[in-house]
Coordinates of C-alpha atoms in Angstrom, one line a residue:
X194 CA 18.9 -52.9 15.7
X195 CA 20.0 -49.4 14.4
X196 CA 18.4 -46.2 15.1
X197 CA 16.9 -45.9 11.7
X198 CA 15.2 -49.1 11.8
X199 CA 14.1 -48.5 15.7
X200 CA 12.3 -45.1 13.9
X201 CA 14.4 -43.6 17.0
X202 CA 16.3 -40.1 15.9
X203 CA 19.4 -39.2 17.6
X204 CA 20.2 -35.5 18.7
X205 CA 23.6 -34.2 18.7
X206 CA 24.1 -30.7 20.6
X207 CA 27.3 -29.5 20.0
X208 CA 28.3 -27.1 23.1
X209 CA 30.1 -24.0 22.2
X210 CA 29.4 -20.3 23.6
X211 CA 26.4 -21.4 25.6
X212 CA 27.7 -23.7 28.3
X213 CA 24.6 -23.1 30.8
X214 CA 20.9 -25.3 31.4
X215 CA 19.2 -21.8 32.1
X216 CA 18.0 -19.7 29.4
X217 CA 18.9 -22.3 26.5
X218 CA 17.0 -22.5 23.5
X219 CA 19.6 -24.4 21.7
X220 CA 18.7 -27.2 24.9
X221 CA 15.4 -26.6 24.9
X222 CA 15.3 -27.4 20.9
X223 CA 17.5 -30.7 21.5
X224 CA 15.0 -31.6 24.2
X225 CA 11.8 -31.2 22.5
X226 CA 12.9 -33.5 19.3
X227 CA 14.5 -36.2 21.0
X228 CA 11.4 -36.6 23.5
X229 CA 11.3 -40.1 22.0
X230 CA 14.8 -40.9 21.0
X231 CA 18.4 -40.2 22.4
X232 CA 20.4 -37.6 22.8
X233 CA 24.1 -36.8 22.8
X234 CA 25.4 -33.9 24.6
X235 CA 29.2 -33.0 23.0
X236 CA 31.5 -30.4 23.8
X237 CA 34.9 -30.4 21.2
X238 CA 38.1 -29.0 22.2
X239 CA 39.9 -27.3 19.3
X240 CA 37.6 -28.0 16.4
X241 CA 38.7 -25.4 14.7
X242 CA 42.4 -27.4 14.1
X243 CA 41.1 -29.2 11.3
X244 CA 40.9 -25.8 9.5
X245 CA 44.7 -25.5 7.7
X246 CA 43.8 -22.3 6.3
X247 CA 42.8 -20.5 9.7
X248 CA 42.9 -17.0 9.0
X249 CA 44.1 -15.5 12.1
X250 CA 46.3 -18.3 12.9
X251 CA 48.9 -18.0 9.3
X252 CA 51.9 -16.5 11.7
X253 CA 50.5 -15.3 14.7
X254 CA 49.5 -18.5 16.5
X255 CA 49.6 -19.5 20.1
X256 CA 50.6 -22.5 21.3
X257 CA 48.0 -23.6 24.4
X258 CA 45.4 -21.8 26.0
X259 CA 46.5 -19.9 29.1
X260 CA 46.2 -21.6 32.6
X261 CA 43.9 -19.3 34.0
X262 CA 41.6 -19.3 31.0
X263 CA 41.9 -23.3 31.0
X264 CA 40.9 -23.7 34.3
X265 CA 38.0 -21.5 33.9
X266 CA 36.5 -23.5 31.0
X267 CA 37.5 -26.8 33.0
X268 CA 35.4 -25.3 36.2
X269 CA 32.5 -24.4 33.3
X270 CA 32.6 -27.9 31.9
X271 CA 32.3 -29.7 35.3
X272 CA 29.3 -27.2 36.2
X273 CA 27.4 -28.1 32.5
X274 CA 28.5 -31.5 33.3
X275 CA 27.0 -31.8 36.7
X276 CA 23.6 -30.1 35.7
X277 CA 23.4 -32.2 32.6
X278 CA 23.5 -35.4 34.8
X279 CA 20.9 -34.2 37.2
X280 CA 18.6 -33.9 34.0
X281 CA 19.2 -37.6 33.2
X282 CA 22.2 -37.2 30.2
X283 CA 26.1 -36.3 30.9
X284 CA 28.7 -34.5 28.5
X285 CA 30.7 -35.6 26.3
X286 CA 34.1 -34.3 25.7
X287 CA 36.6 -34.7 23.1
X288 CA 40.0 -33.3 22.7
X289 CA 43.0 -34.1 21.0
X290 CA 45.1 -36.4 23.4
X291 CA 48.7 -37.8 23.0
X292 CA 47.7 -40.7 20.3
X293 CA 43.9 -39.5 19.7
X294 CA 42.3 -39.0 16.6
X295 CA 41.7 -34.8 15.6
X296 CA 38.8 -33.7 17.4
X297 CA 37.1 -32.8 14.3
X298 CA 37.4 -36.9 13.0
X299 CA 36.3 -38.0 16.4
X300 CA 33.2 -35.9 16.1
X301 CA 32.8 -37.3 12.7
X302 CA 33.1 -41.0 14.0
X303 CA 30.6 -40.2 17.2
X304 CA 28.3 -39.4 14.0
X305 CA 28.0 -41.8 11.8
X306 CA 28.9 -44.9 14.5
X307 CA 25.3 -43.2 16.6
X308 CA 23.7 -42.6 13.4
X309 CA 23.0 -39.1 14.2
X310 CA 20.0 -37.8 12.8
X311 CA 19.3 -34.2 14.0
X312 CA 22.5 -31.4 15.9
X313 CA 21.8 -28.7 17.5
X314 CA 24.2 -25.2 17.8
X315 CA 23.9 -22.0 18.8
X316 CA 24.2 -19.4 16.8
X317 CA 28.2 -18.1 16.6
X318 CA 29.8 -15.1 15.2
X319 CA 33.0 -16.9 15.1
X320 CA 33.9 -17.0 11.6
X321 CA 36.0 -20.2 12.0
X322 CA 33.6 -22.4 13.9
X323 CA 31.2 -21.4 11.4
X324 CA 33.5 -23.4 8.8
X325 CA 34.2 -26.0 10.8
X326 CA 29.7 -26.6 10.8
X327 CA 29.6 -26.1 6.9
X328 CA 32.1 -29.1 6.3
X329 CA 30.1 -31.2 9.0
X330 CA 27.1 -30.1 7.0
X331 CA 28.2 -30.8 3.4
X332 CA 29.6 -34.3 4.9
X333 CA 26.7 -35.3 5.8
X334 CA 23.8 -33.7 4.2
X335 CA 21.0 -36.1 5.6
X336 CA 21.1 -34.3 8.7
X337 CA 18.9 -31.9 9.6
X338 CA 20.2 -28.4 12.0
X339 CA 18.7 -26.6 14.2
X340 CA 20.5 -23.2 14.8
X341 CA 19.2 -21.2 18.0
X342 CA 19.6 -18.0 19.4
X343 CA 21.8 -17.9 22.8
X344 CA 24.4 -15.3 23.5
X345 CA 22.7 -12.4 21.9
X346 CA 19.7 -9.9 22.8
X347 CA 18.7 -10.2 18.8
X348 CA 18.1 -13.5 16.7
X349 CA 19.6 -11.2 13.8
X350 CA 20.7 -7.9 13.2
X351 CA 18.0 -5.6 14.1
X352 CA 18.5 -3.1 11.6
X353 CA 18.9 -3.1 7.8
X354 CA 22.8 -2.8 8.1
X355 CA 25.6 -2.4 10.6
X356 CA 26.5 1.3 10.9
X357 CA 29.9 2.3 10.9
X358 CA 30.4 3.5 14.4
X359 CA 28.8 2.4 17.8
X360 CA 27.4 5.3 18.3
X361 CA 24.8 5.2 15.3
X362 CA 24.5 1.8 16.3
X363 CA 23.4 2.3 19.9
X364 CA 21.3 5.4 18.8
X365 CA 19.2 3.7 16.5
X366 CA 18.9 0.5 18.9
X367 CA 17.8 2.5 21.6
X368 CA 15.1 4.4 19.6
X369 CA 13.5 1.2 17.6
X370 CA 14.4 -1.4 20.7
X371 CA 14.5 0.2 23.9
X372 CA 14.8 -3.2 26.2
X373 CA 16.2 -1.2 29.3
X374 CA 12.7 0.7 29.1
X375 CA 10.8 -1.7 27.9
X376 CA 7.2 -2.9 29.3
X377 CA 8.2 -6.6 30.0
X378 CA 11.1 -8.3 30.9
X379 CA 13.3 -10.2 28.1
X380 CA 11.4 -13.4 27.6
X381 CA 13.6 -16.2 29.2
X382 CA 13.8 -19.8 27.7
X383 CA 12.6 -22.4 30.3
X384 CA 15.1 -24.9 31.3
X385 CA 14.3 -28.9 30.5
X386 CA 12.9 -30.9 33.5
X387 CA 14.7 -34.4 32.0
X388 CA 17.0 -34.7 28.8
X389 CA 16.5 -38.1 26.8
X390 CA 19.2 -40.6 27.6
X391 CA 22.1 -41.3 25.7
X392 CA 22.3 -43.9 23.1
X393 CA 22.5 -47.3 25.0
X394 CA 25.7 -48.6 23.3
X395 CA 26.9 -45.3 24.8
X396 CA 27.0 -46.1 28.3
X397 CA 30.3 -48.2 28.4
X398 CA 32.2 -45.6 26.3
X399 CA 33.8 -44.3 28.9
X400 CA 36.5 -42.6 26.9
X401 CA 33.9 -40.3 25.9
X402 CA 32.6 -39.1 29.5
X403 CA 33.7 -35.7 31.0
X404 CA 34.8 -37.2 34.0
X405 CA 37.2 -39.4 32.5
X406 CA 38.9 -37.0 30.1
X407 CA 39.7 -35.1 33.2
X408 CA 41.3 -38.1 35.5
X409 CA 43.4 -38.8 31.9
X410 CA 44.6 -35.6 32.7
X411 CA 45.2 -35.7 36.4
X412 CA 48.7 -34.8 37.0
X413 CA 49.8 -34.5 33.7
X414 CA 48.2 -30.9 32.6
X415 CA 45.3 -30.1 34.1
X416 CA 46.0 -26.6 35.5
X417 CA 46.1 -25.7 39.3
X418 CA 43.8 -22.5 40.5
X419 CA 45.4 -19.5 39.3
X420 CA 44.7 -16.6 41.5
X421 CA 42.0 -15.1 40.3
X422 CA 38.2 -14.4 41.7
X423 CA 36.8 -15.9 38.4
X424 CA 35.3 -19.3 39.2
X425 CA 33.9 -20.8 35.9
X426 CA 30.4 -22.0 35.2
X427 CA 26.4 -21.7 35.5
X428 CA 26.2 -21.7 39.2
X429 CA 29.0 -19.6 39.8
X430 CA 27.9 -17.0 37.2
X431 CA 24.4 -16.9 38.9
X432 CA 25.7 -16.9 42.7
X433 CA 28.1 -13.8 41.1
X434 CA 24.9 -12.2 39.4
X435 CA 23.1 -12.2 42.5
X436 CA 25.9 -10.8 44.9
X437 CA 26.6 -8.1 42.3
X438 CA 23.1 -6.8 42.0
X439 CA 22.1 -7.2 45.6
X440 CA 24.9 -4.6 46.2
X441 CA 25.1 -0.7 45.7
X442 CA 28.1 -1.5 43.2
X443 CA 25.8 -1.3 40.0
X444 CA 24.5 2.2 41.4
X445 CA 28.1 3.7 41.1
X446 CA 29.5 1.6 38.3
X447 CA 30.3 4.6 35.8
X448 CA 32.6 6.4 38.3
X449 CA 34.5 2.9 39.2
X450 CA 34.4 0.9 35.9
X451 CA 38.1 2.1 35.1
X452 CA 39.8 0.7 38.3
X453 CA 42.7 -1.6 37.3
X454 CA 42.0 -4.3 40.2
X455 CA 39.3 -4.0 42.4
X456 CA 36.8 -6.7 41.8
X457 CA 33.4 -4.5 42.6
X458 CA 34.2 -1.9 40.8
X459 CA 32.9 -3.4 37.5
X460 CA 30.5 -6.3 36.8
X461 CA 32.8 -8.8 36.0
X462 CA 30.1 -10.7 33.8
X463 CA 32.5 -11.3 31.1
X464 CA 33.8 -13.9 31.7
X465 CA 30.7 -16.2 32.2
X466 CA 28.8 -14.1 29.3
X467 CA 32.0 -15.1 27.2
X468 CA 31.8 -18.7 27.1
X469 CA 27.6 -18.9 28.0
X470 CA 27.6 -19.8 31.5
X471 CA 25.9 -16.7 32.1
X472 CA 22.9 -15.1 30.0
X473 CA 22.7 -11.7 28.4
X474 CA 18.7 -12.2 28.7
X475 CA 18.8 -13.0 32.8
X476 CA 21.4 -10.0 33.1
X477 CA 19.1 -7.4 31.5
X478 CA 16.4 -8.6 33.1
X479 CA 18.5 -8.3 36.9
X480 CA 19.1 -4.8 35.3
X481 CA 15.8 -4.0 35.3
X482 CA 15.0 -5.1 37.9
X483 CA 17.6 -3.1 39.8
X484 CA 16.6 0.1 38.0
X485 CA 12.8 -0.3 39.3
X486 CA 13.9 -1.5 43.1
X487 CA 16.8 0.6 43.6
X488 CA 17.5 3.4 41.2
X489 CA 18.4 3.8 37.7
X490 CA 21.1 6.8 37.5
X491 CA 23.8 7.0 34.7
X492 CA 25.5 4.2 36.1
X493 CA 22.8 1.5 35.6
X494 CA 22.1 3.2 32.6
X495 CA 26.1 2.8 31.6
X496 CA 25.7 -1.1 32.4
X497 CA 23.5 -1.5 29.3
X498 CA 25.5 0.3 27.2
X499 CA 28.1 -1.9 27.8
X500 CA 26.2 -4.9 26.5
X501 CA 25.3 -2.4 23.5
X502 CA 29.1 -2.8 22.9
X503 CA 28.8 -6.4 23.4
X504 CA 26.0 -6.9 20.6
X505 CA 27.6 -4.1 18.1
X506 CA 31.0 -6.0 17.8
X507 CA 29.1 -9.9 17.7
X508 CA 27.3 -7.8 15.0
X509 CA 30.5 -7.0 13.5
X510 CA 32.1 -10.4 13.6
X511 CA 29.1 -11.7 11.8
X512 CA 29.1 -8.7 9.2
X513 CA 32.8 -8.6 8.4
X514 CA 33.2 -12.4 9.0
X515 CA 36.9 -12.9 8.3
X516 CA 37.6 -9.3 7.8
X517 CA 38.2 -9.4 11.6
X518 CA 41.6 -11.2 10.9
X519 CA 43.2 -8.9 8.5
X520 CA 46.0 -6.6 9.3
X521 CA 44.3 -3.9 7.7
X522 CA 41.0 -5.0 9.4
X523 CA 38.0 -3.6 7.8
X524 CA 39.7 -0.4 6.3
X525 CA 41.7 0.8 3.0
X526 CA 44.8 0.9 4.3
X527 CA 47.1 -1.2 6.8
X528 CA 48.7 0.4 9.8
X529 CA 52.5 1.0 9.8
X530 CA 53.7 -1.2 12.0
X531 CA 55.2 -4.6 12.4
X532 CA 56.4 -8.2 14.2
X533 CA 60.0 -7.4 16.1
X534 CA 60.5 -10.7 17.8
X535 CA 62.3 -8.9 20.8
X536 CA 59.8 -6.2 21.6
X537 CA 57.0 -8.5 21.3
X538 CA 58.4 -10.6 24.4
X539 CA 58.7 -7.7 26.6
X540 CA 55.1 -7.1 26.0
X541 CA 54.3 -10.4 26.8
X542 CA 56.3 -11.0 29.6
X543 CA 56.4 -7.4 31.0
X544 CA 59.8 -6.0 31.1
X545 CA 58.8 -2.7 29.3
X546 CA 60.0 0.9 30.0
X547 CA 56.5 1.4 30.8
X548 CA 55.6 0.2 34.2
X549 CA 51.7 0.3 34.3
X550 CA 52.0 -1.8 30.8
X551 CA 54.3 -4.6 32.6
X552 CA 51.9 -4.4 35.8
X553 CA 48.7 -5.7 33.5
X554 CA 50.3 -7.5 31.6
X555 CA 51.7 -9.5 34.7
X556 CA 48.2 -9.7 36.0
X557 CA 47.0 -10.9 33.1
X558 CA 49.1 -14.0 32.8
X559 CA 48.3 -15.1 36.6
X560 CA 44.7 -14.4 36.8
X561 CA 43.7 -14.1 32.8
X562 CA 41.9 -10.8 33.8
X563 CA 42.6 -7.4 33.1
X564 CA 40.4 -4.1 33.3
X565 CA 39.2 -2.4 30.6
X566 CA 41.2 0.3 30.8
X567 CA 44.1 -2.0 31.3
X568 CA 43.5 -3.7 27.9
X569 CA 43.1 0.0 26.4
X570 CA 46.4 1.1 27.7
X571 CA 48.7 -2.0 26.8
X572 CA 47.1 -2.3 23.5
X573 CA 47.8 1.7 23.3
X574 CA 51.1 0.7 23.8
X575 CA 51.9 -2.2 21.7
X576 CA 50.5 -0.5 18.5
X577 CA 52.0 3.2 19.3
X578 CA 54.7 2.8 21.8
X579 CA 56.1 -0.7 20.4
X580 CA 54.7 -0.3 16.2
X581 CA 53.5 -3.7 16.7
X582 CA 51.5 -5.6 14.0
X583 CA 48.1 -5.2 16.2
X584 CA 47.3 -9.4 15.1
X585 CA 50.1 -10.5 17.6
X586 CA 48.3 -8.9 20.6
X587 CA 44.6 -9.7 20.0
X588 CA 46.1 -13.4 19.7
X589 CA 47.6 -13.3 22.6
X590 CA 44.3 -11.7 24.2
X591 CA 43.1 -14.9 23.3
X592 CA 45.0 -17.1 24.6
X593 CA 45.2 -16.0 27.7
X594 CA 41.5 -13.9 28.8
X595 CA 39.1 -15.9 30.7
X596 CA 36.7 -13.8 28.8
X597 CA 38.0 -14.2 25.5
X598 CA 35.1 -14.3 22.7
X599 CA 36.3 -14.1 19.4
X600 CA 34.1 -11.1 17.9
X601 CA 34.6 -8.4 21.6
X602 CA 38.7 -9.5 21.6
X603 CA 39.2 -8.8 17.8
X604 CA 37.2 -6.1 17.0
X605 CA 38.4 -4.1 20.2
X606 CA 41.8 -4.6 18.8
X607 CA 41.0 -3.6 15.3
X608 CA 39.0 -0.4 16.7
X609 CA 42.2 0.4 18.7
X610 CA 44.9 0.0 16.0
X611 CA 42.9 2.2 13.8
X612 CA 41.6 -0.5 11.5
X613 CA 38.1 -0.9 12.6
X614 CA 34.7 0.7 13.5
X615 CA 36.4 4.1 15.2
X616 CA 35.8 6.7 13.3
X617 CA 38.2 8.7 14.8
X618 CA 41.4 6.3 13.6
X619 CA 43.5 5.7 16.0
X620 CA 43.6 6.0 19.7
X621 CA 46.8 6.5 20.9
X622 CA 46.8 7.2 25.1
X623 CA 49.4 9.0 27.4
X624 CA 50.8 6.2 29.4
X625 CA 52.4 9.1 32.0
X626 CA 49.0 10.5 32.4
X627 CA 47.1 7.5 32.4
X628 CA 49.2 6.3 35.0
X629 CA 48.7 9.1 37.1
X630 CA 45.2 9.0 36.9
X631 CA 44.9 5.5 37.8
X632 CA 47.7 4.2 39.9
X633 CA 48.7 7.5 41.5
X634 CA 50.2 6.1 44.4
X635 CA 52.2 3.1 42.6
X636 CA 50.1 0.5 44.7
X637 CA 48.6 -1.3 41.5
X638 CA 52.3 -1.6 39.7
X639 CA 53.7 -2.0 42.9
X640 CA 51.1 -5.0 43.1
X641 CA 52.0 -6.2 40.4
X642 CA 55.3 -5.8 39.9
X643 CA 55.4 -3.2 37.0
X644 CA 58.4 -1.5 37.4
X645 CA 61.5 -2.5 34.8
X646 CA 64.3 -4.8 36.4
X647 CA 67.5 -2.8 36.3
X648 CA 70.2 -4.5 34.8
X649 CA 73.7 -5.1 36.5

């Protein structure tokens, strides 16, 4: 009997940026209308790959992600997975194997073989998975979305338009929205007791299960642990959450924020804010907490701003959509600079004349982490230093970060090469002083390996 003649609907969430149980709405909205039917629960590798005309991927493509941020989104997978089971469902996974179908057709087929009536998403600013949902929609027009609100503090942009800089952007945020001072905490989304089941023809498709896409996988390319602190998903996220806030390190954060390795000396909530393991709502809310337990100085007070920065650039990627690829960004003009093959691979591989460049850069590609000032100063010098076409970097960004998100990566590169929302142009820093400044004894390069091989 099919679905439509059972009167049963079948839900479809389709995982992207919110990989987490707690503080779901796009869940909690899958839940409630498939009380009485089934549910599948889907996350799809490389969706986007269907898309020929991809507008940051014409030249300046990469060719896999990075181990480190692989392994991440594996460990964030397995944590989804492993809540999702306890609530009475399981994921789903597709990717693009050796003799698979595209993931994009294999979605398609899960749709119309389950008769999907009903998919769920979050709301994205990335332009290209947008695309990807508009051909799903015009294929099949019978089904009815439901788009929720998941990674941001705002279901829309708060104010009539995007102002040019941050700063007007934070001013007038923290007049008409003050949610650091406000009287009550963010409202937080419960999480579902039970999820409806799957379909039952479902249950033998084993191909389909989490679990078994990864033992396909065992020892053929699933990554081993990089060495990084980062361990991906919900529980993880929370456990780091806790530990942060239960520490003094959020009372001094301003003074320490621009260290180029130690792990307390910034929040290190990127990475599970990134891909939704970790909630923007439940950190503000920790925030707040912290401010009326412990103190609020200007370094509690500097942890907000930062997610100010967060929300203005997802504001950006939705505003300027696929202006965030273009070389000459969201400006008149393009930057004088340029691809030259040669200089671009000491970049990525870190055999620059400047040593504090090669030093993040090496840390990057073994732990898919770097500091914010790190990411300043090698951007700094791939545009300045190196005249590198800025697209070549912020792709690479992305293939390696563990805390890659498409709108923070992209506009922080376009802002940087002078082609975005700085209204000062662009930033160009002194890699002598910075150095001194931050590494003045050598032990961060010396770390990690920074200083140029001398040829025989």
């Amino acid at each position: 009997m099919s679905n439509q003649a059972a009167n049963r609907n079948v839900t479809l969430v389709l995982f992207h940026n919110d990989l987490r149980v707690a503080d779901n709405a796009t869940l909690l909205k899958a839940s409630e209308i498939s009380t009485d039917g089934r549910l599948l629960l889907v996350y799809a590798s490389s969706l986007t790959d269907v898309l020929d005309d991809k507008d940051h991927y014409d030249a300046y493509h990469y060719d896999s992600m990075g181990q480190a941020r692989q392994q991440f989104l594996h460990e964030s997978l397995a944590d989804l997975n492993a809540s999702l089971i306890q609530q009475g469902n399981r994921l789903l996974y597709l990717q693009k194997g050796d003799e698979a179908l595209d993931v994009f057709t294999q979605l398609n087929d899960l749709i119309a073989q389950q008769q999907v009536t009903d998919i769920c998403v979050s709301q994205t600013a990335d332009y290209n998975q947008n695309k990807v949902y508009n051909l799903i929609q015009a294929k099949y027009p019978e089904i009815q979305w439901h788009i929720q609100t998941t990674s941001t503090l705002f279901d829309e942009l708060p104010l009539e338009s995007l102002p040019k800089s941050f700063t007007q952007f934070r001013k007038q945020i923290e007049t008409d929205y003050d949610l650091l001072h406000a009287e009550k905490d963010i409202a937080i989304y419960p999480t579902p007791e039970t999820l409806a089941p799957l379909p039952d023809n479902m249950h033998s498709r084993n191909e389909y299960f989490f679990e078994s896409q990864l033992s396909n996988q065992a020892g053929r390319d699933k990554p081993s642990q990089p060495s990084s602190s980062f361990r991906g998903g919900e529980l993880n996220g929370l456990k780091h959450l806790d530990a942060y806030f239960d520490s003094d390190a959020p009372s001094t954060y301003k003074t320490t924020r621009n260290a180029l390795d130690e792990w307390a000396h910034s929040t290190k909530f990127s990475g599970w804010l990134a891909n939704g393991s970790l909630s923007v709502n439940i950190i503000l809310n920790r925030l707040r907490r912290y401010e009326r337990d412990m103190i609020a100085n200007d370094s509690t007070y500097w942890i907000w701003f930062e997610l100010l920065w967060r929300e203005y650039f997802y504001w950006y990627a939705v505003t300027h959509q696929q202006k965030l690829f273009w070389f000459k960004g969201i400006a008149q003009h393009a930057p004088s600079t340029q691809l030259i093959e040669s200089l671009l691979a000491q970049w990525k591989n870190g055999t620059t004349q400047y040593p504090i460049v090669n030093a993040c850069m090496n840390q990057l590609r073994t732990t898919g982490y770097m500091s914010n000032r790190g990411r300043q100063l090698v951007a700094s010098c791939f545009i300045h230093e190196l005249g590198l076409d800025w697209r070549y970097g912020a792709a690479y960004f992305e293939q390696h970060l563990v805390d890659y998100d498409v709108d923070s990566n992209w506009g922080n590169w376009q802002y940087l090469a002078g082609v975005g929302a700085d209204p000062r142009g662009c930033r160009q820093f002194n890699l002598n002083k910075q150095t001194q400044q931050y590494d003045p004894n050598g032990e961060f390069i010396r770390q990690w390996q920074g200083n140029p091989q001398k040829s025989d």
